[in-house]
């Protein structure tokens, strides 16, 4: 039984069959659509450059062909781990031997007056994206609340569609919370070059208008006239089902490195899972596509008795205008930033270092470097910062010559 028919859930079902499981597979999804991928919803799908067929995880006939009982438009409302049963919203109870929870995350709303006005939107589902595309086609001005990934990507797509955009963000730079101020400044310049107005270091006091949103009042008392608002202020893991059933939950469903929850026979994966990560030796909850893509299959293998821990490094990508990037690893606010290449040219790699070790790297319009970046992170060896910053030195050759490099023996060989 898999609850949550999205990327992680669909990939888990696929993997169960690939691994030879021939028992019953039930994949329950609250949404009316068969499993789809969300990244295009703020990019090419939102802009109308890609159709529905492009976003689905599998072709239409896939689930029937693989004997996967896909039940759409149905929600699991309770879980009884003792009886090994879930209850659906229409009262039906279904028994399971193993259960995977891939219930994902839902977007946060702003608890301010006017949040329920027409034209104040969030973006999570394909329906949200359809509504937003339709509204953008008629809008002159959009205010994006939040300068994280969703805010930045929606801003970029809306500008590409010719809509006026103002971004409101708590921090000084877009994407500052994840990337820090130096790299955030690169994105500030990218957006400014495309005509996005920034209204930073402030929050939202209220959305105002008669019947529909007409302006945003900021915490520093500015008034931003608009005919559309997208709120992109983070997501919250959908762990209520697990919590009510008594599973351990703390910012997501707690799972070990095999994606097992605290309840025997119940697993969790994707955005909803806070998973013990062997490399970091702590729990990490990753809200990104690649995690859902890979954790679903890993959970499926664990459900079948596999013993391999999930230890992929966090990875995500983003596309804004003609600036594509990939980020891998996990950096903290205190980590040192080292650029390799010229950020102003928007073709560079940036590393985050803790002491003299690389903990994260991001390649911007530079491709096929994720593997060596991941190797540097995994190696945990000191690097020579000058060589790291030099695009002419191969990433494989940036290790520092320090005590941790094995010292060749002075003894003559026999
Ligand atoms: C607009 C947008 C753009 C994005 N772009 C990127 C990007 O560029 N790069 C990147 O790395 N990541 C991106 N992401 C993040 C990425 O899409 C998510 O990390 C990924 O979708 C997580 O997949 P998931 O399967 O864990 O959960 P979700 O995609 O959240 O799916 C969970 C599913 O479970 C269903 N569900 C929940 N509760 C129940 C229940 N009780 N019963 C039945 N069904 C239930 C939900 O309806 C939903 O369909 C983006 C996300 C969005 C919204």
CSV table of C-alpha atoms and ligand atoms in Angstrom, one decimal:
chain,number,residue,atom,x,y,z
A,1,UNK,CA,0.0,0.0,0.0
A,2,UNK,CA,1.3,3.4,-1.0
A,3,UNK,CA,-0.4,6.6,0.2
A,4,UNK,CA,0.6,9.6,-1.9
A,5,UNK,CA,0.4,9.1,-5.7
A,6,UNK,CA,3.1,11.5,-6.7
A,7,UNK,CA,6.7,11.1,-7.8
A,8,UNK,CA,8.0,9.2,-4.8
A,9,UNK,CA,4.9,7.0,-4.6
A,10,UNK,CA,4.8,6.2,-8.4
A,11,UNK,CA,8.5,5.4,-8.5
A,12,UNK,CA,8.1,3.2,-5.5
A,13,UNK,CA,5.3,1.3,-7.2
A,14,UNK,CA,7.4,1.0,-10.4
A,15,UNK,CA,10.4,-0.3,-8.3
A,16,UNK,CA,8.3,-2.9,-6.5
A,17,UNK,CA,7.4,-4.5,-9.8
A,18,UNK,CA,10.9,-4.1,-11.3
A,19,UNK,CA,12.3,-6.0,-8.2
A,20,UNK,CA,9.9,-8.8,-8.9
A,21,UNK,CA,7.2,-8.2,-6.3
A,22,UNK,CA,4.1,-9.9,-7.6
A,23,UNK,CA,1.6,-9.2,-4.8
A,24,UNK,CA,-1.0,-6.5,-4.8
A,25,UNK,CA,0.1,-2.9,-5.1
A,26,UNK,CA,-2.4,-0.2,-4.2
A,27,UNK,CA,-1.4,3.4,-4.9
A,28,UNK,CA,-3.8,6.0,-3.3
A,29,UNK,CA,-3.8,9.6,-4.4
A,30,UNK,CA,-5.8,12.5,-3.2
A,31,UNK,CA,-5.4,14.4,-6.5
A,32,UNK,CA,-7.5,13.6,-9.6
A,33,UNK,CA,-4.4,13.3,-11.9
A,34,UNK,CA,-2.2,10.3,-12.2
A,35,UNK,CA,1.3,10.9,-10.7
A,36,UNK,CA,3.2,13.8,-12.1
A,37,UNK,CA,6.3,15.8,-11.6
A,38,UNK,CA,6.1,19.3,-10.1
A,39,UNK,CA,9.3,21.1,-11.4
A,40,UNK,CA,7.7,22.1,-14.8
A,41,UNK,CA,4.8,23.7,-13.0
A,42,UNK,CA,6.7,26.8,-12.3
A,43,UNK,CA,8.7,26.6,-15.5
A,44,UNK,CA,7.8,25.4,-19.0
A,45,UNK,CA,4.4,24.1,-18.1
A,46,UNK,CA,3.4,27.3,-16.4
A,47,UNK,CA,4.6,29.3,-19.5
A,48,UNK,CA,2.5,27.0,-21.8
A,49,UNK,CA,5.6,25.6,-23.5
A,50,UNK,CA,5.0,22.0,-22.4
A,51,UNK,CA,1.7,20.2,-22.2
A,52,UNK,CA,0.2,17.8,-19.6
A,53,UNK,CA,1.7,14.7,-21.2
A,54,UNK,CA,5.2,16.1,-20.4
A,55,UNK,CA,4.6,16.2,-16.7
A,56,UNK,CA,3.3,12.7,-16.0
A,57,UNK,CA,5.6,10.2,-14.4
A,58,UNK,CA,4.3,7.3,-16.5
A,59,UNK,CA,2.2,6.9,-19.6
A,60,UNK,CA,-1.6,6.5,-19.2
A,61,UNK,CA,-1.7,2.7,-19.5
A,62,UNK,CA,1.3,2.1,-17.3
A,63,UNK,CA,-0.4,1.3,-14.0
A,64,UNK,CA,-3.0,-1.1,-15.4
A,65,UNK,CA,-0.3,-2.8,-17.5
A,66,UNK,CA,1.8,-3.3,-14.3
A,67,UNK,CA,-1.2,-4.4,-12.2
A,68,UNK,CA,-0.9,-1.4,-10.0
A,69,UNK,CA,-4.2,-0.5,-8.5
A,70,UNK,CA,-4.1,3.3,-8.8
A,71,UNK,CA,-6.9,4.9,-6.9
A,72,UNK,CA,-7.1,8.6,-7.6
A,73,UNK,CA,-9.2,11.3,-5.9
A,74,UNK,CA,-9.2,9.3,-2.7
A,75,UNK,CA,-7.6,10.3,0.6
A,76,UNK,CA,-6.4,8.2,3.5
A,77,UNK,CA,-7.9,9.7,6.6
A,78,UNK,CA,-6.6,7.4,9.3
A,79,UNK,CA,-4.0,4.7,9.8
A,80,UNK,CA,-4.2,1.9,12.3
A,81,UNK,CA,-0.7,0.3,12.5
A,82,UNK,CA,-1.9,-2.4,14.9
A,83,UNK,CA,-4.6,-3.7,12.6
A,84,UNK,CA,-2.4,-2.8,9.5
A,85,UNK,CA,-5.3,-0.9,8.0
A,86,UNK,CA,-5.9,2.5,6.5
A,87,UNK,CA,-9.2,4.2,6.2
A,88,UNK,CA,-10.2,6.2,3.1
A,89,UNK,CA,-12.3,9.4,3.1
A,90,UNK,CA,-15.4,7.4,2.0
A,91,UNK,CA,-15.0,5.0,5.0
A,92,UNK,CA,-13.5,2.1,3.1
A,93,UNK,CA,-10.8,0.3,5.0
A,94,UNK,CA,-8.0,-1.4,3.2
A,95,UNK,CA,-5.5,-3.8,4.9
A,96,UNK,CA,-1.8,-3.8,4.1
A,97,UNK,CA,1.3,-5.9,4.8
A,98,UNK,CA,3.7,-3.0,4.2
A,99,UNK,CA,2.8,0.7,3.9
A,100,UNK,CA,4.7,3.5,2.3
A,101,UNK,CA,3.7,7.1,3.1
A,102,UNK,CA,4.6,9.5,0.3
A,103,UNK,CA,2.2,12.3,1.3
A,104,UNK,CA,4.6,15.1,0.4
A,105,UNK,CA,4.1,18.7,1.5
A,106,UNK,CA,1.6,21.4,1.3
A,107,UNK,CA,2.3,25.1,0.7
A,108,UNK,CA,2.2,27.5,3.7
A,109,UNK,CA,-0.3,30.3,3.7
A,110,UNK,CA,0.1,33.7,5.2
A,111,UNK,CA,-2.0,34.3,8.3
A,112,UNK,CA,-2.8,37.9,7.3
A,113,UNK,CA,-6.0,39.7,6.4
A,114,UNK,CA,-7.0,39.3,2.8
A,115,UNK,CA,-5.3,35.9,2.3
A,116,UNK,CA,-8.6,34.5,1.0
A,117,UNK,CA,-9.2,37.3,-1.6
A,118,UNK,CA,-9.6,36.1,-5.1
A,119,UNK,CA,-6.2,36.3,-6.9
A,120,UNK,CA,-4.1,35.4,-3.9
A,121,UNK,CA,-2.7,32.0,-5.2
A,122,UNK,CA,-0.3,29.3,-4.2
A,123,UNK,CA,1.5,26.9,-6.5
A,124,UNK,CA,1.8,23.2,-5.7
A,125,UNK,CA,-0.4,21.2,-8.0
A,126,UNK,CA,-0.9,21.0,-11.7
A,127,UNK,CA,-4.3,22.6,-11.2
A,128,UNK,CA,-2.7,25.5,-9.3
A,129,UNK,CA,-0.4,25.9,-12.3
A,130,UNK,CA,-3.3,25.9,-14.8
A,131,UNK,CA,-5.1,28.5,-12.8
A,132,UNK,CA,-1.9,30.6,-12.5
A,133,UNK,CA,-1.2,30.4,-16.2
A,134,UNK,CA,-4.7,31.5,-17.0
A,135,UNK,CA,-4.6,34.4,-14.6
A,136,UNK,CA,-1.1,35.5,-15.9
A,137,UNK,CA,-2.5,35.6,-19.4
A,138,UNK,CA,-4.9,38.3,-18.2
A,139,UNK,CA,-2.8,40.0,-15.5
A,140,UNK,CA,-0.7,43.1,-15.9
A,141,UNK,CA,1.1,43.0,-12.5
A,142,UNK,CA,2.0,40.2,-10.2
A,143,UNK,CA,3.4,40.4,-6.7
A,144,UNK,CA,5.4,37.3,-5.6
A,145,UNK,CA,5.6,36.9,-1.9
A,146,UNK,CA,8.7,35.0,-0.9
A,147,UNK,CA,12.1,35.0,-2.6
A,148,UNK,CA,12.8,31.3,-2.4
A,149,UNK,CA,12.8,28.8,-5.3
A,150,UNK,CA,9.1,29.0,-6.0
A,151,UNK,CA,9.0,32.8,-5.8
A,152,UNK,CA,12.1,33.2,-8.0
A,153,UNK,CA,10.9,30.7,-10.6
A,154,UNK,CA,7.4,32.1,-10.8
A,155,UNK,CA,8.9,35.6,-11.1
A,156,UNK,CA,11.1,34.5,-14.0
A,157,UNK,CA,8.2,32.8,-15.8
A,158,UNK,CA,5.9,35.7,-15.3
A,159,UNK,CA,8.5,38.1,-16.7
A,160,UNK,CA,9.0,35.8,-19.7
A,161,UNK,CA,5.2,36.0,-20.2
A,162,UNK,CA,5.5,39.8,-20.2
A,163,UNK,CA,3.8,40.4,-16.8
A,164,UNK,CA,5.1,43.1,-14.4
A,165,UNK,CA,6.6,41.5,-11.3
A,166,UNK,CA,7.5,42.7,-7.8
A,167,UNK,CA,9.1,40.3,-5.4
A,168,UNK,CA,8.6,40.7,-1.7
A,169,UNK,CA,11.1,38.9,0.5
A,170,UNK,CA,12.2,38.8,4.1
A,171,UNK,CA,15.9,38.7,3.3
A,172,UNK,CA,18.0,41.2,1.5
A,173,UNK,CA,18.6,38.9,-1.5
A,174,UNK,CA,16.5,36.4,-3.4
A,175,UNK,CA,17.4,32.8,-2.4
A,176,UNK,CA,19.6,34.1,0.5
A,177,UNK,CA,18.3,31.6,3.0
A,178,UNK,CA,19.7,28.7,1.1
A,179,UNK,CA,22.5,30.3,-0.9
A,180,UNK,CA,23.7,33.1,1.4
A,181,UNK,CA,24.0,36.8,0.5
A,182,UNK,CA,26.9,36.5,-2.0
A,183,UNK,CA,25.2,34.0,-4.3
A,184,UNK,CA,21.8,35.6,-3.6
A,185,UNK,CA,23.3,38.8,-5.1
A,186,UNK,CA,23.9,37.0,-8.4
A,187,UNK,CA,20.2,36.1,-8.5
A,188,UNK,CA,19.2,39.6,-7.5
A,189,UNK,CA,21.1,40.9,-10.5
A,190,UNK,CA,19.6,38.3,-12.8
A,191,UNK,CA,16.1,39.2,-11.8
A,192,UNK,CA,16.8,42.9,-11.9
A,193,UNK,CA,18.2,42.6,-15.4
A,194,UNK,CA,14.9,41.1,-16.4
A,195,UNK,CA,12.9,43.9,-14.9
A,196,UNK,CA,11.8,42.4,-11.6
A,197,UNK,CA,11.3,45.0,-8.9
A,198,UNK,CA,12.6,43.9,-5.4
A,199,UNK,CA,10.9,44.9,-2.2
A,200,UNK,CA,13.2,43.1,0.2
A,201,UNK,CA,13.7,42.8,4.0
A,202,UNK,CA,10.0,43.1,4.6
A,203,UNK,CA,6.9,41.0,5.1
A,204,UNK,CA,3.2,41.2,4.3
A,205,UNK,CA,0.9,43.2,6.5
A,206,UNK,CA,-2.3,42.5,4.5
A,207,UNK,CA,-3.7,41.8,1.1
A,208,UNK,CA,-6.3,44.4,0.2
A,209,UNK,CA,-9.0,44.8,-2.4
A,210,UNK,CA,-12.7,44.6,-2.9
A,211,UNK,CA,-13.7,41.1,-3.8
A,212,UNK,CA,-10.3,40.4,-5.4
A,213,UNK,CA,-6.7,41.4,-4.6
A,214,UNK,CA,-5.8,44.9,-5.7
A,215,UNK,CA,-2.7,45.6,-3.6
A,216,UNK,CA,-0.3,44.2,-1.1
A,217,UNK,CA,0.5,46.2,2.0
A,218,UNK,CA,4.0,45.4,3.3
A,219,UNK,CA,5.2,45.4,6.9
A,220,UNK,CA,7.2,48.5,6.2
A,221,UNK,CA,3.9,50.1,5.0
A,222,UNK,CA,4.5,50.2,1.3
A,223,UNK,CA,1.5,49.7,-1.0
A,224,UNK,CA,2.1,47.5,-4.1
A,225,UNK,CA,-0.7,47.6,-6.6
A,226,UNK,CA,-1.3,44.4,-8.4
A,227,UNK,CA,-3.9,42.2,-10.0
A,228,UNK,CA,-2.4,38.9,-8.9
A,229,UNK,CA,-0.4,37.5,-6.0
A,230,UNK,CA,1.5,34.2,-5.7
A,231,UNK,CA,2.5,33.3,-2.1
A,232,UNK,CA,5.6,31.1,-2.1
A,233,UNK,CA,6.6,31.0,1.5
A,234,UNK,CA,7.7,27.4,2.0
A,235,UNK,CA,5.9,24.1,2.5
A,236,UNK,CA,4.9,22.0,5.4
A,237,UNK,CA,5.3,18.2,5.5
A,238,UNK,CA,2.0,16.4,5.3
A,239,UNK,CA,2.6,14.1,8.3
A,240,UNK,CA,-0.8,14.4,10.1
A,241,UNK,CA,-1.8,10.8,9.1
A,242,UNK,CA,1.4,9.4,10.6
A,243,UNK,CA,1.2,11.7,13.7
A,244,UNK,CA,-2.4,10.7,14.5
A,245,UNK,CA,-1.4,7.0,14.2
A,246,UNK,CA,1.4,7.6,16.8
A,247,UNK,CA,4.4,7.4,14.5
A,248,UNK,CA,7.3,9.7,15.5
A,249,UNK,CA,7.0,13.0,13.7
A,250,UNK,CA,9.2,16.1,14.0
A,251,UNK,CA,9.3,18.3,11.0
A,252,UNK,CA,8.3,15.3,8.8
A,253,UNK,CA,7.9,11.6,9.5
A,254,UNK,CA,11.0,10.3,11.2
A,255,UNK,CA,12.6,7.4,9.4
A,256,UNK,CA,15.9,5.6,9.6
A,257,UNK,CA,18.5,5.2,6.8
A,258,UNK,CA,16.3,2.4,5.4
A,259,UNK,CA,13.3,4.8,5.4
A,260,UNK,CA,11.5,2.8,8.1
A,261,UNK,CA,9.3,4.8,10.4
A,262,UNK,CA,9.0,4.0,14.1
A,263,UNK,CA,6.1,1.7,13.3
A,264,UNK,CA,7.0,-1.8,12.0
A,265,UNK,CA,6.1,-2.3,8.4
A,266,UNK,CA,5.5,1.4,7.7
A,267,UNK,CA,7.9,3.4,5.6
A,268,UNK,CA,8.1,7.0,4.4
A,269,UNK,CA,9.9,8.8,1.5
A,270,UNK,CA,10.1,12.1,-0.4
A,271,UNK,CA,9.2,15.5,0.9
A,272,UNK,CA,7.4,14.1,4.0
A,273,UNK,CA,10.3,12.1,5.3
A,274,UNK,CA,12.9,13.3,7.7
A,275,UNK,CA,15.5,10.6,7.1
A,276,UNK,CA,18.6,9.6,9.1
A,277,UNK,CA,21.4,10.3,6.6
A,278,UNK,CA,24.5,8.1,7.1
A,279,UNK,CA,26.9,10.8,5.6
A,280,UNK,CA,25.6,13.6,7.9
A,281,UNK,CA,24.9,11.3,10.8
A,282,UNK,CA,21.6,13.2,11.5
A,283,UNK,CA,18.1,13.5,10.0
A,284,UNK,CA,17.7,15.5,6.9
A,285,UNK,CA,14.4,16.3,5.2
A,286,UNK,CA,14.9,17.2,1.6
A,287,UNK,CA,12.1,19.0,-0.4
A,288,UNK,CA,13.4,18.3,-3.8
A,289,UNK,CA,12.6,16.4,-7.0
A,290,UNK,CA,15.7,14.2,-7.0
A,291,UNK,CA,15.1,13.1,-3.4
A,292,UNK,CA,11.5,12.0,-4.3
A,293,UNK,CA,12.8,10.3,-7.5
A,294,UNK,CA,15.4,8.2,-5.6
A,295,UNK,CA,13.9,7.8,-2.1
A,296,UNK,CA,10.7,6.2,-3.5
A,297,UNK,CA,12.6,3.3,-5.1
A,298,UNK,CA,14.9,3.0,-2.0
A,299,UNK,CA,11.9,2.7,0.2
A,300,UNK,CA,10.4,0.1,-2.1
A,301,UNK,CA,13.6,-2.0,-1.9
A,302,UNK,CA,13.5,-1.7,1.9
A,303,UNK,CA,9.9,-2.8,1.9
A,304,UNK,CA,11.0,-5.9,0.1
A,305,UNK,CA,13.7,-6.6,2.8
A,306,UNK,CA,16.6,-4.8,1.2
A,307,UNK,CA,19.4,-3.6,3.5
A,308,UNK,CA,21.0,-0.8,1.6
A,309,UNK,CA,20.8,2.5,3.3
A,310,UNK,CA,19.7,5.7,1.5
A,311,UNK,CA,22.7,7.9,1.4
A,312,UNK,CA,22.5,10.1,-1.7
A,313,UNK,CA,23.7,13.6,-1.2
A,314,UNK,CA,21.0,16.2,-1.4
A,315,UNK,CA,20.7,17.6,-4.9
A,316,UNK,CA,18.4,20.1,-6.6
A,317,UNK,CA,18.1,22.2,-9.8
A,318,UNK,CA,16.5,25.4,-10.8
A,319,UNK,CA,16.0,27.2,-14.1
A,320,UNK,CA,15.3,30.9,-14.2
A,321,UNK,CA,15.5,32.7,-17.6
A,322,UNK,CA,18.6,31.5,-19.2
A,323,UNK,CA,20.3,30.7,-15.9
A,324,UNK,CA,20.3,27.0,-15.0
A,325,UNK,CA,21.9,25.6,-11.9
A,326,UNK,CA,22.4,22.4,-9.9
A,327,UNK,CA,23.2,22.4,-6.2
A,328,UNK,CA,24.6,19.4,-4.3
A,329,UNK,CA,25.4,19.0,-0.7
A,330,UNK,CA,24.3,20.9,2.4
A,331,UNK,CA,25.9,24.2,3.4
A,332,UNK,CA,25.4,26.2,6.5
A,333,UNK,CA,25.1,30.0,6.9
A,334,UNK,CA,28.6,30.2,8.4
A,335,UNK,CA,30.3,28.3,5.6
A,336,UNK,CA,32.8,30.1,3.4
A,337,UNK,CA,32.0,30.9,-0.2
A,338,UNK,CA,34.5,30.3,-3.0
A,339,UNK,CA,33.7,31.2,-6.6
A,340,UNK,CA,35.3,29.4,-9.5
A,341,UNK,CA,34.8,31.5,-12.6
A,342,UNK,CA,33.1,34.9,-12.8
A,343,UNK,CA,29.6,35.1,-11.3
A,344,UNK,CA,28.9,38.2,-13.3
A,345,UNK,CA,29.3,36.1,-16.5
A,346,UNK,CA,26.7,33.7,-15.0
A,347,UNK,CA,28.8,30.7,-15.9
A,348,UNK,CA,30.5,29.6,-12.7
A,349,UNK,CA,30.7,27.1,-9.9
A,350,UNK,CA,30.5,28.1,-6.3
A,351,UNK,CA,31.6,26.1,-3.4
A,352,UNK,CA,30.8,26.3,0.3
A,353,UNK,CA,33.6,25.3,2.6
A,354,UNK,CA,33.5,24.4,6.3
A,355,UNK,CA,37.1,25.0,7.3
A,356,UNK,CA,39.0,23.7,4.3
A,357,UNK,CA,36.6,21.0,3.3
A,358,UNK,CA,33.9,21.4,0.6
A,359,UNK,CA,30.4,20.8,2.0
A,360,UNK,CA,28.3,22.0,-1.0
A,361,UNK,CA,28.7,23.1,-4.6
A,362,UNK,CA,26.5,24.8,-7.2
A,363,UNK,CA,27.2,24.9,-10.9
A,364,UNK,CA,25.5,27.7,-12.8
A,365,UNK,CA,25.4,27.2,-16.6
A,366,UNK,CA,28.3,24.8,-16.3
A,367,UNK,CA,27.4,21.2,-16.8
A,368,UNK,CA,28.6,17.7,-16.1
A,369,UNK,CA,30.4,18.6,-12.9
A,370,UNK,CA,28.0,17.2,-10.3
A,371,UNK,CA,29.9,14.0,-9.9
A,372,UNK,CA,33.3,15.5,-9.1
A,373,UNK,CA,31.6,18.0,-6.8
A,374,UNK,CA,29.9,15.2,-5.0
A,375,UNK,CA,33.2,13.4,-4.8
A,376,UNK,CA,34.9,16.4,-3.2
A,377,UNK,CA,32.1,16.5,-0.6
A,378,UNK,CA,32.2,12.8,0.1
A,379,UNK,CA,36.0,12.7,0.3
A,380,UNK,CA,36.0,15.2,3.2
A,381,UNK,CA,39.6,16.1,2.5
A,382,UNK,CA,41.2,19.6,2.8
A,383,UNK,CA,41.3,21.4,-0.5
A,384,UNK,CA,43.6,24.1,-1.8
A,385,UNK,CA,41.3,27.1,-2.1
A,386,UNK,CA,43.4,28.8,-4.8
A,387,UNK,CA,43.2,25.6,-7.0
A,388,UNK,CA,39.5,25.2,-6.2
A,389,UNK,CA,38.9,28.7,-7.4
A,390,UNK,CA,40.9,28.2,-10.6
A,391,UNK,CA,38.8,27.0,-13.5
A,392,UNK,CA,41.9,25.7,-15.2
A,393,UNK,CA,42.6,23.2,-12.5
A,394,UNK,CA,40.6,20.0,-12.8
A,395,UNK,CA,38.2,19.4,-9.9
A,396,UNK,CA,39.9,16.1,-9.4
A,397,UNK,CA,43.2,17.9,-8.6
A,398,UNK,CA,42.2,20.4,-6.0
A,399,UNK,CA,43.1,18.4,-2.9
A,400,UNK,CA,45.5,20.2,-0.6
A,401,UNK,CA,48.9,18.7,0.2
A,402,UNK,CA,48.4,18.3,3.9
A,403,UNK,CA,49.0,15.8,6.6
A,404,UNK,CA,45.9,13.9,5.6
A,405,UNK,CA,47.5,13.2,2.2
A,406,UNK,CA,49.4,10.0,2.8
A,407,UNK,CA,53.1,10.9,3.3
A,408,UNK,CA,55.3,8.8,1.0
A,409,UNK,CA,57.7,6.6,2.9
A,410,UNK,CA,61.3,7.7,3.1
A,411,UNK,CA,62.6,4.2,3.3
A,412,UNK,CA,64.2,2.8,0.3
A,413,UNK,CA,62.3,-0.2,-1.1
A,414,UNK,CA,63.7,-3.5,-0.8
B,1,LIG,C1,6.0,24.4,-8.6
B,1,LIG,C2,7.1,23.5,-8.1
B,1,LIG,C3,8.3,23.5,-8.7
B,1,LIG,C4,9.4,22.7,-8.3
B,1,LIG,N1,10.6,22.8,-8.9
B,1,LIG,C5,11.6,22.0,-8.4
B,1,LIG,C6,12.9,22.1,-9.1
B,1,LIG,O1,13.1,22.8,-10.0
B,1,LIG,N2,13.8,21.3,-8.6
B,1,LIG,C7,13.7,20.4,-7.5
B,1,LIG,O2,14.6,19.8,-7.1
B,1,LIG,N3,12.5,20.4,-6.9
B,1,LIG,C8,11.4,21.1,-7.3
B,1,LIG,N4,10.2,21.1,-6.7
B,1,LIG,C9,10.0,20.2,-5.5
B,1,LIG,C10,9.6,18.8,-6.0
B,1,LIG,O3,8.6,18.8,-6.9
B,1,LIG,C11,9.1,18.0,-4.7
B,1,LIG,O4,10.2,17.8,-3.9
B,1,LIG,C12,8.4,16.7,-5.1
B,1,LIG,O5,7.2,16.9,-5.7
B,1,LIG,C13,8.2,15.8,-3.9
B,1,LIG,O6,7.5,14.7,-4.2
B,1,LIG,P1,6.7,13.7,-3.2
B,1,LIG,O7,6.3,12.5,-4.0
B,1,LIG,O8,7.5,13.5,-2.0
B,1,LIG,O9,5.5,14.6,-2.7
B,1,LIG,P2,4.4,15.5,-3.4
B,1,LIG,O10,4.8,15.9,-4.8
B,1,LIG,O11,4.0,16.5,-2.5
B,1,LIG,O12,3.1,14.5,-3.6
B,1,LIG,C14,2.4,14.0,-2.5
B,1,LIG,C15,1.1,13.5,-3.0
B,1,LIG,O13,0.5,12.8,-1.9
B,1,LIG,C16,-0.9,13.2,-1.9
B,1,LIG,N5,-1.5,13.0,-0.6
B,1,LIG,C17,-1.1,13.7,0.5
B,1,LIG,N6,-1.8,13.2,1.6
B,1,LIG,C18,-2.6,12.2,1.1
B,1,LIG,C19,-3.5,11.3,1.8
B,1,LIG,N7,-3.8,11.4,3.1
B,1,LIG,N8,-4.2,10.4,1.0
B,1,LIG,C20,-3.9,10.4,-0.3
B,1,LIG,N9,-3.0,11.1,-1.0
B,1,LIG,C21,-2.4,12.0,-0.2
B,1,LIG,C22,-0.9,14.6,-2.4
B,1,LIG,O14,-2.2,15.0,-2.9
B,1,LIG,C23,0.2,14.6,-3.4
B,1,LIG,O15,-0.4,14.2,-4.7
B,1,LIG,C24,9.1,21.9,-7.1
B,1,LIG,C25,7.9,21.9,-6.5
B,1,LIG,C26,6.9,22.7,-7.0
B,1,LIG,C27,5.5,22.7,-6.3
